[in-house]
Amino acid sequence: MAVSNLISSQLQLVFEDGLDDSGRPVLRNKNFNNVKTDATPDQLHAVATAISGLQQRPLHGVERNDASELFES
């Protein structure tokens, strides 16, 4: 049986940076590495909201990217 162990987490903020020639939004990412793996979604969202208030571009979305190692138990 395989099990997983969460080893790292990254917070990604996605900002709108205007529109392309087709009228679709152009998105830009800002990544924050070394996020505590035990951080809750509420904590991450609160941080993202606070950081976005300091940015010039409007916030489009917030993502959490986790990496886990898998091993056989």
C-alpha positions as protocol buffer text, in pm:
chain_id: "A"
residue {
  index: 1
  type: MET
  ca { x: 0 y: 0 z: 0 }
}
residue {
  index: 2
  type: ALA
  ca { x: 135 y: 342 z: -95 }
}
residue {
  index: 3
  type: VAL
  ca { x: 110 y: 644 z: 129 }
}
residue {
  index: 4
  type: SER
  ca { x: 192 y: 1008 z: 75 }
}
residue {
  index: 5
  type: ASN
  ca { x: 373 y: 1268 z: 279 }
}
residue {
  index: 6
  type: LEU
  ca { x: 322 y: 1639 z: 208 }
}
residue {
  index: 7
  type: ILE
  ca { x: 671 y: 1788 z: 170 }
}
residue {
  index: 8
  type: SER
  ca { x: 621 y: 2141 z: 34 }
}
residue {
  index: 9
  type: SER
  ca { x: 354 y: 2397 z: -39 }
}
residue {
  index: 10
  type: GLN
  ca { x: 342 y: 2707 z: -258 }
}
residue {
  index: 11
  type: LEU
  ca { x: 93 y: 2995 z: -259 }
}
residue {
  index: 12
  type: GLN
  ca { x: 19 y: 3132 z: -606 }
}
residue {
  index: 13
  type: LEU
  ca { x: -162 y: 3461 z: -660 }
}
residue {
  index: 14
  type: VAL
  ca { x: -302 y: 3517 z: -1009 }
}
residue {
  index: 15
  type: PHE
  ca { x: -343 y: 3879 z: -1119 }
}
residue {
  index: 16
  type: GLU
  ca { x: -517 y: 4031 z: -1420 }
}
residue {
  index: 17
  type: ASP
  ca { x: -284 y: 4226 z: -1648 }
}
residue {
  index: 18
  type: GLY
  ca { x: -517 y: 4364 z: -1914 }
}
residue {
  index: 19
  type: LEU
  ca { x: -668 y: 4195 z: -2219 }
}
residue {
  index: 20
  type: ASP
  ca { x: -511 y: 4029 z: -2521 }
}
residue {
  index: 21
  type: ASP
  ca { x: -607 y: 4104 z: -2885 }
}
residue {
  index: 22
  type: SER
  ca { x: -898 y: 3860 z: -2857 }
}
residue {
  index: 23
  type: GLY
  ca { x: -1037 y: 4029 z: -2547 }
}
residue {
  index: 24
  type: ARG
  ca { x: -933 y: 3751 z: -2311 }
}
residue {
  index: 25
  type: PRO
  ca { x: -770 y: 3845 z: -1982 }
}
residue {
  index: 26
  type: VAL
  ca { x: -392 y: 3822 z: -1958 }
}
residue {
  index: 27
  type: LEU
  ca { x: -295 y: 3664 z: -1627 }
}
residue {
  index: 28
  type: ARG
  ca { x: 30 y: 3699 z: -1433 }
}
residue {
  index: 29
  type: ASN
  ca { x: 134 y: 3480 z: -1141 }
}
residue {
  index: 30
  type: LYS
  ca { x: 325 y: 3562 z: -825 }
}
residue {
  index: 31
  type: ASN
  ca { x: 448 y: 3262 z: -630 }
}
residue {
  index: 32
  type: PHE
  ca { x: 541 y: 3237 z: -266 }
}
residue {
  index: 33
  type: ASN
  ca { x: 745 y: 2929 z: -177 }
}
residue {
  index: 34
  type: ASN
  ca { x: 813 y: 2764 z: 157 }
}
residue {
  index: 35
  type: VAL
  ca { x: 457 y: 2801 z: 281 }
}
residue {
  index: 36
  type: LYS
  ca { x: 393 y: 2600 z: 596 }
}
residue {
  index: 37
  type: THR
  ca { x: 246 y: 2268 z: 491 }
}
residue {
  index: 38
  type: ASP
  ca { x: 0 y: 2282 z: 781 }
}
residue {
  index: 39
  type: ALA
  ca { x: -136 y: 2627 z: 681 }
}
residue {
  index: 40
  type: THR
  ca { x: -513 y: 2620 z: 648 }
}
residue {
  index: 41
  type: PRO
  ca { x: -708 y: 2745 z: 345 }
}
residue {
  index: 42
  type: ASP
  ca { x: -846 y: 3029 z: 558 }
}
residue {
  index: 43
  type: GLN
  ca { x: -497 y: 3140 z: 655 }
}
residue {
  index: 44
  type: LEU
  ca { x: -372 y: 3129 z: 296 }
}
residue {
  index: 45
  type: HIS
  ca { x: -672 y: 3319 z: 167 }
}
residue {
  index: 46
  type: ALA
  ca { x: -628 y: 3587 z: 434 }
}
residue {
  index: 47
  type: VAL
  ca { x: -262 y: 3631 z: 334 }
}
residue {
  index: 48
  type: ALA
  ca { x: -350 y: 3641 z: -35 }
}
residue {
  index: 49
  type: THR
  ca { x: -614 y: 3906 z: 27 }
}
residue {
  index: 50
  type: ALA
  ca { x: -372 y: 4117 z: 231 }
}
residue {
  index: 51
  type: ILE
  ca { x: -97 y: 4094 z: -32 }
}
residue {
  index: 52
  type: SER
  ca { x: -335 y: 4169 z: -318 }
}
residue {
  index: 53
  type: GLY
  ca { x: -430 y: 4495 z: -147 }
}
residue {
  index: 54
  type: LEU
  ca { x: -71 y: 4608 z: -195 }
}
residue {
  index: 55
  type: GLN
  ca { x: -60 y: 4519 z: -566 }
}
residue {
  index: 56
  type: GLN
  ca { x: -142 y: 4739 z: -864 }
}
residue {
  index: 57
  type: ARG
  ca { x: -320 y: 4464 z: -1058 }
}
residue {
  index: 58
  type: PRO
  ca { x: -657 y: 4315 z: -952 }
}
residue {
  index: 59
  type: LEU
  ca { x: -653 y: 3967 z: -801 }
}
residue {
  index: 60
  type: HIS
  ca { x: -802 y: 3702 z: -1031 }
}
residue {
  index: 61
  type: GLY
  ca { x: -748 y: 3391 z: -820 }
}
residue {
  index: 62
  type: VAL
  ca { x: -557 y: 3217 z: -545 }
}
residue {
  index: 63
  type: GLU
  ca { x: -405 y: 2871 z: -578 }
}
residue {
  index: 64
  type: ARG
  ca { x: -220 y: 2638 z: -348 }
}
residue {
  index: 65
  type: ASN
  ca { x: 31 y: 2402 z: -508 }
}
residue {
  index: 66
  type: ASP
  ca { x: 136 y: 2110 z: -289 }
}
residue {
  index: 67
  type: ALA
  ca { x: 404 y: 1852 z: -351 }
}
residue {
  index: 68
  type: SER
  ca { x: 400 y: 1513 z: -183 }
}
residue {
  index: 69
  type: GLU
  ca { x: 632 y: 1219 z: -183 }
}
residue {
  index: 70
  type: LEU
  ca { x: 481 y: 875 z: -228 }
}
residue {
  index: 71
  type: PHE
  ca { x: 625 y: 565 z: -78 }
}
residue {
  index: 72
  type: GLU
  ca { x: 524 y: 213 z: 0 }
}
residue {
  index: 73
  type: SER
  ca { x: 445 y: 141 z: 362 }
}
